Short mmCIF file of C-alpha atoms (C1' of nucleotides) in Angstrom, two decimals:
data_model
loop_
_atom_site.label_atom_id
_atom_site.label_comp_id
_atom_site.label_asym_id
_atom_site.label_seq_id
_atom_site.Cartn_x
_atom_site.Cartn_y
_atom_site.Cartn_z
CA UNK A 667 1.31 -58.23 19.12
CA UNK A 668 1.85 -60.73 21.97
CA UNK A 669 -1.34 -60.45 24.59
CA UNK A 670 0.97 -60.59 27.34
CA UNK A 671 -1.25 -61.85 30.12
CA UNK A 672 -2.39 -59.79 33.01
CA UNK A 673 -2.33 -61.36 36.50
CA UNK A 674 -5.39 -61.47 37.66
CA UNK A 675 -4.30 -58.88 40.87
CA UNK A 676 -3.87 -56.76 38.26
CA UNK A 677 -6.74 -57.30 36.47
CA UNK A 678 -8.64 -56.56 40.52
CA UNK A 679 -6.33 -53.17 40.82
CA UNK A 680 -6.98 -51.51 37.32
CA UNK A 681 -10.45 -50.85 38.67
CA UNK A 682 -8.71 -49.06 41.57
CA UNK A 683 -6.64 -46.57 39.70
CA UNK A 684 -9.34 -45.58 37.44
CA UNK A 685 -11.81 -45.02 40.38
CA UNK A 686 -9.23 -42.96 41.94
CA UNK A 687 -8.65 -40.57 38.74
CA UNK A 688 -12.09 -40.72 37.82
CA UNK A 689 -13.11 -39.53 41.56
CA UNK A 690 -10.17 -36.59 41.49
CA UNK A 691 -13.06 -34.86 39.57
CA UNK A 692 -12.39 -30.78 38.27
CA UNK A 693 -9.16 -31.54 40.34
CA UNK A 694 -7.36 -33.94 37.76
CA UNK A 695 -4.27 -33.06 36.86
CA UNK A 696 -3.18 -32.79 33.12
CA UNK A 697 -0.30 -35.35 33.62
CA UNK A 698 -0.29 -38.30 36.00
CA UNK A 699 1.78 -40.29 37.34
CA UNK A 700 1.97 -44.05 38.87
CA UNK A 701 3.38 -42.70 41.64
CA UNK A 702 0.89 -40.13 42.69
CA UNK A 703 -2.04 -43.22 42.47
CA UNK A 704 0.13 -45.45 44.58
CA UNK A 705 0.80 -43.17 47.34
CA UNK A 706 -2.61 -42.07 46.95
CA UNK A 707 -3.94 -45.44 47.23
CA UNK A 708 -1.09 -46.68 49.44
CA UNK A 709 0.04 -49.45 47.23
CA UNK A 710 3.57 -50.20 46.18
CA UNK A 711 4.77 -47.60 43.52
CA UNK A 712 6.64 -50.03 41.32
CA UNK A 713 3.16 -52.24 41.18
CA UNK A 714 1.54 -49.75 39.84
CA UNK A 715 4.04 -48.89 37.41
CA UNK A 716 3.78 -52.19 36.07
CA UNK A 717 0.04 -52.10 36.00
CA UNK A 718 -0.30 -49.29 34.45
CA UNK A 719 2.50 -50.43 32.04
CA UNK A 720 0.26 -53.30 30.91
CA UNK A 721 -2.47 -50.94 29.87
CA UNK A 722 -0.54 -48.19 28.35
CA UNK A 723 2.71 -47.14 26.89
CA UNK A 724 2.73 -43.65 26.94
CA UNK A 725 4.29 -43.06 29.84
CA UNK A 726 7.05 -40.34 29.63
CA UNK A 727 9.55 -40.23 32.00
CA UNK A 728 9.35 -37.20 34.46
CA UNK A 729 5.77 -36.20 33.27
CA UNK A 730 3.56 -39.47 33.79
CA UNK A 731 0.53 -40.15 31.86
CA UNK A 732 -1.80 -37.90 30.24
CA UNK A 733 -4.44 -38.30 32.65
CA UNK A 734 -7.51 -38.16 29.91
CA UNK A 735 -5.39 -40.69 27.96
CA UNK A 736 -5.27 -43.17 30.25
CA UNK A 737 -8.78 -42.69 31.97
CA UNK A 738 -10.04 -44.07 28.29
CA UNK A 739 -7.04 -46.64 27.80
CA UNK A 740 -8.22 -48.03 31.07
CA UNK A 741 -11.59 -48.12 30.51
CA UNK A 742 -11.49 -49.30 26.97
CA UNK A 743 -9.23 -52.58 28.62
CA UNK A 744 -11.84 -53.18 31.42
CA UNK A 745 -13.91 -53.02 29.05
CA UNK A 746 -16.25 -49.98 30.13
CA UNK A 747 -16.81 -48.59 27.13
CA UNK A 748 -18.45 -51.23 25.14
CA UNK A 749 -21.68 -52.15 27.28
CA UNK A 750 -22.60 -56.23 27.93
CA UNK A 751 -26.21 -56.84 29.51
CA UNK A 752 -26.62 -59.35 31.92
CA UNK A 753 -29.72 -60.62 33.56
CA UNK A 754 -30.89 -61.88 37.56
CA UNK A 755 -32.47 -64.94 38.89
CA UNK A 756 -34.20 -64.07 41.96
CA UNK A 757 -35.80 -60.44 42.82
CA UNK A 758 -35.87 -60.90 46.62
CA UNK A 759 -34.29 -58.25 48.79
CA UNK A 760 -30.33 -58.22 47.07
CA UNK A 761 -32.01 -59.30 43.14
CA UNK A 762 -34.12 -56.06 43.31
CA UNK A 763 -31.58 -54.04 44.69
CA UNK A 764 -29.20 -55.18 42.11
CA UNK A 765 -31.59 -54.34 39.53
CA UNK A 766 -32.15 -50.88 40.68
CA UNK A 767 -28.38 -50.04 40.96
CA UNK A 768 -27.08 -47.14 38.68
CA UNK A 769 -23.66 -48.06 39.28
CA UNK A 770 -23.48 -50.50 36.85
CA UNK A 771 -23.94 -48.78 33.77
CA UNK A 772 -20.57 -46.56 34.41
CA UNK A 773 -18.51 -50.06 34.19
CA UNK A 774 -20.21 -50.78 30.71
CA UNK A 775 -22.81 -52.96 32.26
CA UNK A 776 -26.64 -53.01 31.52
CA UNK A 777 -29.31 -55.21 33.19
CA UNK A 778 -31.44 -55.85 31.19
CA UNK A 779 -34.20 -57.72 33.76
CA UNK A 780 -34.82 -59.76 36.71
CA UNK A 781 -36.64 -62.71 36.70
CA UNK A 782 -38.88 -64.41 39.74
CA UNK A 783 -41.52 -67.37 40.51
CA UNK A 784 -43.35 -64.01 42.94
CA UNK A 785 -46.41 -63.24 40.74
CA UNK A 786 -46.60 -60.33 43.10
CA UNK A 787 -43.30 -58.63 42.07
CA UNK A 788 -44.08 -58.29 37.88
CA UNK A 789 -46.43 -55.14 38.30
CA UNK A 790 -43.61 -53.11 39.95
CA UNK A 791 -41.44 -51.03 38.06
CA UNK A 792 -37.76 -50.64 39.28
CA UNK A 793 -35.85 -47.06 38.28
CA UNK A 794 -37.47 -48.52 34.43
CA UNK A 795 -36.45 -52.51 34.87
CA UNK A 796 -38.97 -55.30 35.48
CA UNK A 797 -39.34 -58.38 37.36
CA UNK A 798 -40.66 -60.46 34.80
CA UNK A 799 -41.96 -64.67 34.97
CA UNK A 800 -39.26 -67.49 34.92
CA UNK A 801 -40.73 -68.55 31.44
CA UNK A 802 -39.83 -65.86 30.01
CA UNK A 803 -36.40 -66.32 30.62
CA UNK A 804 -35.08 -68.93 28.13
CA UNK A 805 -36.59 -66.94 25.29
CA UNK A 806 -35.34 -63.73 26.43
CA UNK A 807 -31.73 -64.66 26.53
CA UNK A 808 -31.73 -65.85 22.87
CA UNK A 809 -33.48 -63.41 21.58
CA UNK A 810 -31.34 -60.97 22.91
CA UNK A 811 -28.19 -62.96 22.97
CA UNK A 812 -27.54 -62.39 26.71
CA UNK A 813 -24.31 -64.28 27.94
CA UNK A 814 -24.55 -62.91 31.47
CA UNK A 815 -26.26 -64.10 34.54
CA UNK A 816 -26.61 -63.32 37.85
CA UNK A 817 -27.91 -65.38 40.76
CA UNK A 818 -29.56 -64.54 43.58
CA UNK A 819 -31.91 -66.97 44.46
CA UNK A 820 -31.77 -68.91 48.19
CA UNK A 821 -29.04 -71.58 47.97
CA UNK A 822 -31.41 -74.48 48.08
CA UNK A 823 -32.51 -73.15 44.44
CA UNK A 824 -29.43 -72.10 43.00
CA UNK A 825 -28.18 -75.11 41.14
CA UNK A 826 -31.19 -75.64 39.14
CA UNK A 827 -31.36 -72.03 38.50
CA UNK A 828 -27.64 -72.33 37.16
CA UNK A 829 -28.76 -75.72 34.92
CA UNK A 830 -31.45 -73.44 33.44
CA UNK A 831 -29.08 -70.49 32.83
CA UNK A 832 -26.50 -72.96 31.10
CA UNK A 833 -29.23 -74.34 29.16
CA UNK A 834 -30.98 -70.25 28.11
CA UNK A 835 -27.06 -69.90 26.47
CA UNK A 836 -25.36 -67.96 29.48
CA UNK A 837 -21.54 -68.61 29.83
CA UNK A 838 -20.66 -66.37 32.44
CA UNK A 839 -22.74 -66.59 35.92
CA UNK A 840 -22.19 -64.13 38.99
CA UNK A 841 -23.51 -66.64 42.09
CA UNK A 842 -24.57 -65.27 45.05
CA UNK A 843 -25.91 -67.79 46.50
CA UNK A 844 -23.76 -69.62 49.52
CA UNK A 845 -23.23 -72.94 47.20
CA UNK A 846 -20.85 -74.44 44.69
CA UNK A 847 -22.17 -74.54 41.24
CA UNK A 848 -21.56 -77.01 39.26
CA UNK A 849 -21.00 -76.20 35.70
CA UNK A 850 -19.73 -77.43 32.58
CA UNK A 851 -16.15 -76.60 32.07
CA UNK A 852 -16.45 -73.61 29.37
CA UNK A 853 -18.44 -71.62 31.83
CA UNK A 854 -17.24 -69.06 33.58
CA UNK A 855 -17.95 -68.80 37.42
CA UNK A 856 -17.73 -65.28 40.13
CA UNK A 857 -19.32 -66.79 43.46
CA UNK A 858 -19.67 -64.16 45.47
CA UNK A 859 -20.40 -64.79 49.26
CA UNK A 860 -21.54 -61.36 51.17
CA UNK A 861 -21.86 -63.05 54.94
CA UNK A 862 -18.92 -64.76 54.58
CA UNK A 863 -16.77 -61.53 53.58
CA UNK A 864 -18.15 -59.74 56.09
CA UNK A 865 -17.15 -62.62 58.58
CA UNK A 866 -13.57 -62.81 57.37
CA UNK A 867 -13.63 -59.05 58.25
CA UNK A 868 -14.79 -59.50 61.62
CA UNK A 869 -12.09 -62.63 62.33
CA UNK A 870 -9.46 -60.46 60.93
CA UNK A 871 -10.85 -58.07 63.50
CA UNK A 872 -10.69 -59.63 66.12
CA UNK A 873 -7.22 -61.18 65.68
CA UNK A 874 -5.08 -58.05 65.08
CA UNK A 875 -6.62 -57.23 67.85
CA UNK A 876 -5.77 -60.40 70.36
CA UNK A 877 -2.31 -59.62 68.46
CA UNK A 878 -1.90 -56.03 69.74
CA UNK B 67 0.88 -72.68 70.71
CA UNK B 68 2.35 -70.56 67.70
CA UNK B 69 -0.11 -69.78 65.84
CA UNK B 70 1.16 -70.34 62.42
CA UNK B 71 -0.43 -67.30 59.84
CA UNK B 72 -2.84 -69.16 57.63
CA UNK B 73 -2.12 -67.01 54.00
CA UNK B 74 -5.42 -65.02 52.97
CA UNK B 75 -6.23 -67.94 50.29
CA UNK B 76 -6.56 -70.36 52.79
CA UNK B 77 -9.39 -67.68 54.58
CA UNK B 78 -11.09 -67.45 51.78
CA UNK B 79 -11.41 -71.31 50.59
CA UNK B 80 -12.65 -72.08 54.50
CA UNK B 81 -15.92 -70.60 54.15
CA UNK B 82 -16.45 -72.77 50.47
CA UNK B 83 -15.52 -75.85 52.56
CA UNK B 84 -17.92 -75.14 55.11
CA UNK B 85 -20.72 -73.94 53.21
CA UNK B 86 -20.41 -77.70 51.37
CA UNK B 87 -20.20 -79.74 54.13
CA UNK B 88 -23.69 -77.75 55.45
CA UNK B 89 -25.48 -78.58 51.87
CA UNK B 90 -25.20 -81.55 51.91
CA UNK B 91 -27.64 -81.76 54.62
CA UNK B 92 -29.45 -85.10 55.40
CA UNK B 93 -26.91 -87.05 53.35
CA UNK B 94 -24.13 -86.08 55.26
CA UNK B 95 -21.62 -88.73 55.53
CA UNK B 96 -20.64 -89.51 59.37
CA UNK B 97 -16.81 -88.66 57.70
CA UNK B 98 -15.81 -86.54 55.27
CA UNK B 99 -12.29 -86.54 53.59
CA UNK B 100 -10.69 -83.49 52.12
CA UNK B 101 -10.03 -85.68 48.98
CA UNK B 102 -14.28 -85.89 48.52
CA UNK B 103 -14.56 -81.74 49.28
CA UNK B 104 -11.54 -81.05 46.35
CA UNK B 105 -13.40 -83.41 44.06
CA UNK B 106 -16.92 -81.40 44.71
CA UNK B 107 -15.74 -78.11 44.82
CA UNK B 108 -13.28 -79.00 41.92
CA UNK B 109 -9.89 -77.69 43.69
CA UNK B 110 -6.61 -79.49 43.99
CA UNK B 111 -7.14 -81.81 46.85
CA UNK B 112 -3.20 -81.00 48.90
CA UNK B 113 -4.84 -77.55 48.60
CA UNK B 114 -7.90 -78.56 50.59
CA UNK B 115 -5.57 -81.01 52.48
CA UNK B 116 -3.49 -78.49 54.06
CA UNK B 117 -6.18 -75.85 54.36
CA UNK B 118 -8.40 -78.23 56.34
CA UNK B 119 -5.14 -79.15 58.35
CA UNK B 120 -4.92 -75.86 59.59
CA UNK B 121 -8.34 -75.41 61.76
CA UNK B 122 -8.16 -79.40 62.63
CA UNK B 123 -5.87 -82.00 63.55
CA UNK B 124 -8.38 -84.49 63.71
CA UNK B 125 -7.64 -85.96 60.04
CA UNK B 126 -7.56 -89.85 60.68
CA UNK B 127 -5.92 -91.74 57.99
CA UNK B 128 -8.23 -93.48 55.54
CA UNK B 129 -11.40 -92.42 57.32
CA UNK B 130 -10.64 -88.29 57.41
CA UNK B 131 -12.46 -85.99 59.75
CA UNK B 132 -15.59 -86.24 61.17
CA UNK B 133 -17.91 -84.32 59.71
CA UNK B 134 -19.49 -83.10 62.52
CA UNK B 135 -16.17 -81.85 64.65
CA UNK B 136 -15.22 -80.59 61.00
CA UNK B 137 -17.97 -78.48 60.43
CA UNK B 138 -17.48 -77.15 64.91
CA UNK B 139 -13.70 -76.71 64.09
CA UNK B 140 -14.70 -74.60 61.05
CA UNK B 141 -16.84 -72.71 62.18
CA UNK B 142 -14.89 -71.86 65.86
CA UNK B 143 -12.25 -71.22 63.58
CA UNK B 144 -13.99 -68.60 61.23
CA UNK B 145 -15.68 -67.33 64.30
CA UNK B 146 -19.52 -67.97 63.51
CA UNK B 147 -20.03 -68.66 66.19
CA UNK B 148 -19.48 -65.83 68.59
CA UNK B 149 -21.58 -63.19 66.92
CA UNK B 150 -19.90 -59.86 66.28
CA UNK B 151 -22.19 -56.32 65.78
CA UNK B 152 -22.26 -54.29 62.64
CA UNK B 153 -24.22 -50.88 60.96
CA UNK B 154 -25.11 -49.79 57.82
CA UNK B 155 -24.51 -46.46 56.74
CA UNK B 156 -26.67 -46.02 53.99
CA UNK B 157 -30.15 -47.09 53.75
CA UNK B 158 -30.55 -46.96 49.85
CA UNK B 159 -30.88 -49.77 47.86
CA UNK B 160 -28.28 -52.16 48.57
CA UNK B 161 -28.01 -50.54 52.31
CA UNK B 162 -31.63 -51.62 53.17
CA UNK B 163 -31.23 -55.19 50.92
CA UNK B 164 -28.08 -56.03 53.73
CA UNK B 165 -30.42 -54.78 56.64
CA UNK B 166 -32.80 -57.60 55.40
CA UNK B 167 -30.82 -60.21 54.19
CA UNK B 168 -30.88 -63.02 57.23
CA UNK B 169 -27.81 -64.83 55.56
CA UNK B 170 -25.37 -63.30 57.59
CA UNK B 171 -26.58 -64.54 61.03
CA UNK B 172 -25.41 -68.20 60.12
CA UNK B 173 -22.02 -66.42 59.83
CA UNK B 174 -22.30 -65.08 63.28
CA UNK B 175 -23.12 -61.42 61.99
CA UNK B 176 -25.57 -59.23 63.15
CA UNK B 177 -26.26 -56.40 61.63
CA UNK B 178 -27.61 -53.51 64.05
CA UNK B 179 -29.43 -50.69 62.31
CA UNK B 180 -29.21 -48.82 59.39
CA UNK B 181 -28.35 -44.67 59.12
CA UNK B 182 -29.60 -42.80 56.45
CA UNK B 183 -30.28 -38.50 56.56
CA UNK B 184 -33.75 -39.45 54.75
CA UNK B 185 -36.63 -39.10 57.32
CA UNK B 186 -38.61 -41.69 55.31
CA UNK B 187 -36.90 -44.01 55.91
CA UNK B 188 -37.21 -43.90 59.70
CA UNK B 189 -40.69 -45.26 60.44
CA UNK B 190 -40.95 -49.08 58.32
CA UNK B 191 -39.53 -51.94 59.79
CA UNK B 192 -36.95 -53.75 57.52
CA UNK B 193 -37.61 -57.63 59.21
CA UNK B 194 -37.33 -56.43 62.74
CA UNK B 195 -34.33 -54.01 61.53
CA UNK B 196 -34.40 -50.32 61.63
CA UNK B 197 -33.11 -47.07 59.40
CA UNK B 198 -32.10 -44.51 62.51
CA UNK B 199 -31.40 -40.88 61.77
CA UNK B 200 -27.48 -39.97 61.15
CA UNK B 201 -27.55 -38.38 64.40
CA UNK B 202 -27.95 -41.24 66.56
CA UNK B 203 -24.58 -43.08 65.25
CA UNK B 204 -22.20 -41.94 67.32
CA UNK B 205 -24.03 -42.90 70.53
CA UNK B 206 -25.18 -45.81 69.38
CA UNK B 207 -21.86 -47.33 68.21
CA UNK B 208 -20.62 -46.71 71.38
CA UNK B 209 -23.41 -47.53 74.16
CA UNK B 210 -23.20 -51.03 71.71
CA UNK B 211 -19.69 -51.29 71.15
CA UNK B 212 -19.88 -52.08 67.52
CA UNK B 213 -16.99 -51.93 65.83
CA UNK B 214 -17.90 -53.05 62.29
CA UNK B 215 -19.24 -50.14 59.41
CA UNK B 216 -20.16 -50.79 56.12
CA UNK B 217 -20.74 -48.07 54.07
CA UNK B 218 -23.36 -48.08 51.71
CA UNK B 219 -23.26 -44.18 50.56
CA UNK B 220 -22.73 -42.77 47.33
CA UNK B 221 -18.89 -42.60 46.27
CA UNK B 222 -19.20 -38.72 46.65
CA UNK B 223 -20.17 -38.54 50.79
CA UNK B 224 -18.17 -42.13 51.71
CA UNK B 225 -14.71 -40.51 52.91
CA UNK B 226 -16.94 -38.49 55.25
CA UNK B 227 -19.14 -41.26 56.47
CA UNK B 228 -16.00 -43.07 56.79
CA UNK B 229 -13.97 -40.31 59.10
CA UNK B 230 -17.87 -40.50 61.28
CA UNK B 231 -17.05 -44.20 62.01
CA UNK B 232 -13.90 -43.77 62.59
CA UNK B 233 -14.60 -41.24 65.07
CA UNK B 234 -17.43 -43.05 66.53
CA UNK B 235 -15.13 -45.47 67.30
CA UNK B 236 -15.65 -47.84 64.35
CA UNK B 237 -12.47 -49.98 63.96
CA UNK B 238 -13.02 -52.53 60.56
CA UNK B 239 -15.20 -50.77 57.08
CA UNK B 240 -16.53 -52.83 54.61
CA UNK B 241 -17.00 -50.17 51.60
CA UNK B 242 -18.86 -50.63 48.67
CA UNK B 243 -18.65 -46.89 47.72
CA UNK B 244 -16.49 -46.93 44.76
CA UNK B 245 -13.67 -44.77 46.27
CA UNK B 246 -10.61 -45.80 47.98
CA UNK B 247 -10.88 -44.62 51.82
CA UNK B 248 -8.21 -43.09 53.67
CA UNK B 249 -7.99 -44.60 57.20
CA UNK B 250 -5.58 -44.28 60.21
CA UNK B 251 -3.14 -47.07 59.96
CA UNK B 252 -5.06 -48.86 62.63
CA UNK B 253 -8.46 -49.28 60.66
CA UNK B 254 -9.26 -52.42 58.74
CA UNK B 255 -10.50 -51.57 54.96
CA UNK B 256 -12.62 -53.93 52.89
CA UNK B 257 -13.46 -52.40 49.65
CA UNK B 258 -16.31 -54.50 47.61
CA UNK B 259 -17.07 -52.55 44.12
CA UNK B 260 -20.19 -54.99 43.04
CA UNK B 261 -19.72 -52.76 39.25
CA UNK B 262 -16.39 -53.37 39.01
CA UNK B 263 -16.82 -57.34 39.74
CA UNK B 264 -19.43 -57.77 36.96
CA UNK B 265 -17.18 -56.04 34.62
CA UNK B 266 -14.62 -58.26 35.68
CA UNK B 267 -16.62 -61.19 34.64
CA UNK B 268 -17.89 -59.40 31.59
CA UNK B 269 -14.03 -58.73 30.95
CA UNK B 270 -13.18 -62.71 31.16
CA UNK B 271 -15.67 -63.96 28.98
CA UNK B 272 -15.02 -61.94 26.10
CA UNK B 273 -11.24 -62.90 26.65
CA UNK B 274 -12.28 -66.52 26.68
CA UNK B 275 -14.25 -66.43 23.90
CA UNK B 276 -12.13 -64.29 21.68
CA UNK B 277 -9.31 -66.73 22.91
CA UNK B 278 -11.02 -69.74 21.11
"C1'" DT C 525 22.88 -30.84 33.50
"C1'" DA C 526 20.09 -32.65 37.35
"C1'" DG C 527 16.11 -34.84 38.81
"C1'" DA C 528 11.86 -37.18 38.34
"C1'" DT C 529 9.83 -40.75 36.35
"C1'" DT C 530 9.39 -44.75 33.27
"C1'" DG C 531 10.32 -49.43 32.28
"C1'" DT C 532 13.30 -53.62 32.71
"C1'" DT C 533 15.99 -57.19 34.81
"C1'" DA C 534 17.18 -59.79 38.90
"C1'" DA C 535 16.11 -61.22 43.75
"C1'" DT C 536 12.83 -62.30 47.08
"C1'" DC C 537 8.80 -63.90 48.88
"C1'" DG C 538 4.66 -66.66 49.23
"C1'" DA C 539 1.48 -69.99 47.50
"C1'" DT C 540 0.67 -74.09 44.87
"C1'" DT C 541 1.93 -78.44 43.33
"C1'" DA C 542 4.52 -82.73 43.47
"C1'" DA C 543 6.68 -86.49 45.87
"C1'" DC C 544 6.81 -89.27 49.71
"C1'" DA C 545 6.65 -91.04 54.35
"C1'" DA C 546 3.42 -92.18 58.16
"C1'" DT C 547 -0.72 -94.47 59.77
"C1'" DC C 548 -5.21 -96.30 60.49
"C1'" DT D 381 -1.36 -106.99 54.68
"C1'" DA D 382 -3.03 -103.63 51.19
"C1'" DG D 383 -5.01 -99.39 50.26
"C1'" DA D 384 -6.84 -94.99 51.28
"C1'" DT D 385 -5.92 -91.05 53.38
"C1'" DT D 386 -3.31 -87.79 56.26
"C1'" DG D 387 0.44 -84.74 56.81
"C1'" DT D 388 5.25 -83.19 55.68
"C1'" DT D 389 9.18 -81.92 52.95
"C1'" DA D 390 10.99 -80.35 48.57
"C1'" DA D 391 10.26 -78.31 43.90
"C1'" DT D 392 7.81 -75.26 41.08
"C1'" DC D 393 5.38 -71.44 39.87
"C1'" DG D 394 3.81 -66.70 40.03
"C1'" DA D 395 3.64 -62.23 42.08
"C1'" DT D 396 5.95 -58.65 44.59
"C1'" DT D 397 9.85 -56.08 45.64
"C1'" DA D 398 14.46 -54.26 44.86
"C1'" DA D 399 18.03 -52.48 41.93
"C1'" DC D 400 19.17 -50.13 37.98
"C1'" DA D 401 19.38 -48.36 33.33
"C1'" DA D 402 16.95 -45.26 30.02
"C1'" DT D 403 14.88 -40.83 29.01
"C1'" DC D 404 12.39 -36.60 28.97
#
DNA sequence: TAGATTGTTAATCGATTAACAATC
DNA sequence: TAGATTGTTAATCGATTAACAATC
């Protein structure tokens, strides 16, 4: 079978769709269709279609999808079923919170620890994950084959934080820090800029509403 | 002037430009050209050409911009520099790790207070920001005018929280429950699912690899 | 059969890339 | 003048939307 590629809006809806069925709760239909989710989620009915399309093939005209059916063929594409641990550089305010987060684990994602120069910070335990000493963190990630990192250090730190990730065997890195990494080319990149976002929200804001 | 729509990419590759100019720090170069930022921040250079082109006409053959009146222009243009009001709902983890986090006052965002219905919450000081009881939202947002929410509830009480700002006169959300909110037509939605985005990256790395 | 829904094929739209002219 | 860089115009690419055929 061809692996048809997925655009990657898709690939940022899918997420969507199963959030919304998964959310319907005691609710959820037997049969679903794309239409329901996209006036639900007030996106374009034939976008959906085709999103869902690339997922599944069990749609039947005039029914839908069998809703449990395509809960699982959704997660099993994200991914959600089989869990991947990651791990995070930096335990201030956002690394600790991070760690602590539950919501994780329901996209097939386990964190595994957080690691910190803050001597301070290794006692504490956080909902049963620890803060543990930058040294520990090369060994760790072979020994358990972690491919995953996350970084949330300040941006000052973050590319030497990143060299030392590439060099502990991680190929995928999550930065939150405000800077460009640089990285060799087979590793992946998700910078992820929180002030920034939340600015863009505010200039969009304020410019519908200079439009109005 | 017409004020030509700049396309949501373009939005969202300003900040990166900015962010590099501002790390480079001491060894800022009096002029900057967009050909050096596409080479750093490894992205086609017409890209960063034409982006840059639209928040400055200041681009002087064979020198480029100045880096100073660059880095003004950008930030006028992404507006960090009027500062714009915004609260938490939702002291929890992540709620009470945005309270802290200082980064977003270089993007000319300042968040308020936090509102959480746990009393515990109320006394400590989170850096000079405060958790406020639920009841004190409605007044607040509009004695201060905010108009920015983000919601940092569980998935289950977000639509409510969100229908509370909206009635409190809230007018843009930036949502990290993992639900899709239902808004009047007139209120900006910005949905962040931090799960979901690790997934993601989870997602690509076992495609890459697998691809190889 | 009629109608709702799927899935496909073609048309449109928008963003990126390529080619080139302008200029300091 | 030559070369680096800007900025513009045209070509390409990819994603969305529209139209329609297939089917339960």
């Amino acid at each position: 079978m061809v692996n048809r590629s997925i655009s990657k809006q898709t690939l940022l809806r899918l997420p969507l769709y199963l959030n919304y069925i998964k959310q319907l709760g005691d609710n959820r239909p037997e049969h679903i269709s794309a239409t329901t989710i996209a006036e639900a989620l007030r996106l374009n009915h034939v976008v959906v279609r085709k999103d869902l399309a690339s997922v599944s093939s069990a749609g039947k005209p005039k029914i839908g999808y069998v809703t449990a059916d395509l809960v699982k063929q959704l997660e099993n594409f994200l991914g959600y079923n089989d869990v991947d641990d990651a791990i995070i550089v930096g335990a201030g305010k956002l690394g600790r919170a991070l760690l602590a987060y539950n919501g994780f684990q329901a996209c097939g994602m386990n964190i595994v620890a957080a690691f910190d120069i803050d001597e301070t910070l290794y006692e504490e335990d956080y909902f049963g994950k620890r803060v543990l000493p930058m040294d520990k963190l090369m060994d760790l990630c072979e020994r358990m084959k972690v491919r995953i990192g996350i970084i949330a250090v300040p941006a000052e730190n973050a590319q030497a934080i990143c060299n030392l990730l590439v060099e502990s065997g991680i190929l995928a890195i999550w930065n939150f820090a405000p800077v460009h990494l640089d990285v060799p080319d087979d590793i992946l990149v998700h910078n992820e800029n929180l002030a920034a976002s939340l600015a863009l929200l505010s200039k969009q804001l304020k410019e519908k509403r200079s439009a109005q």
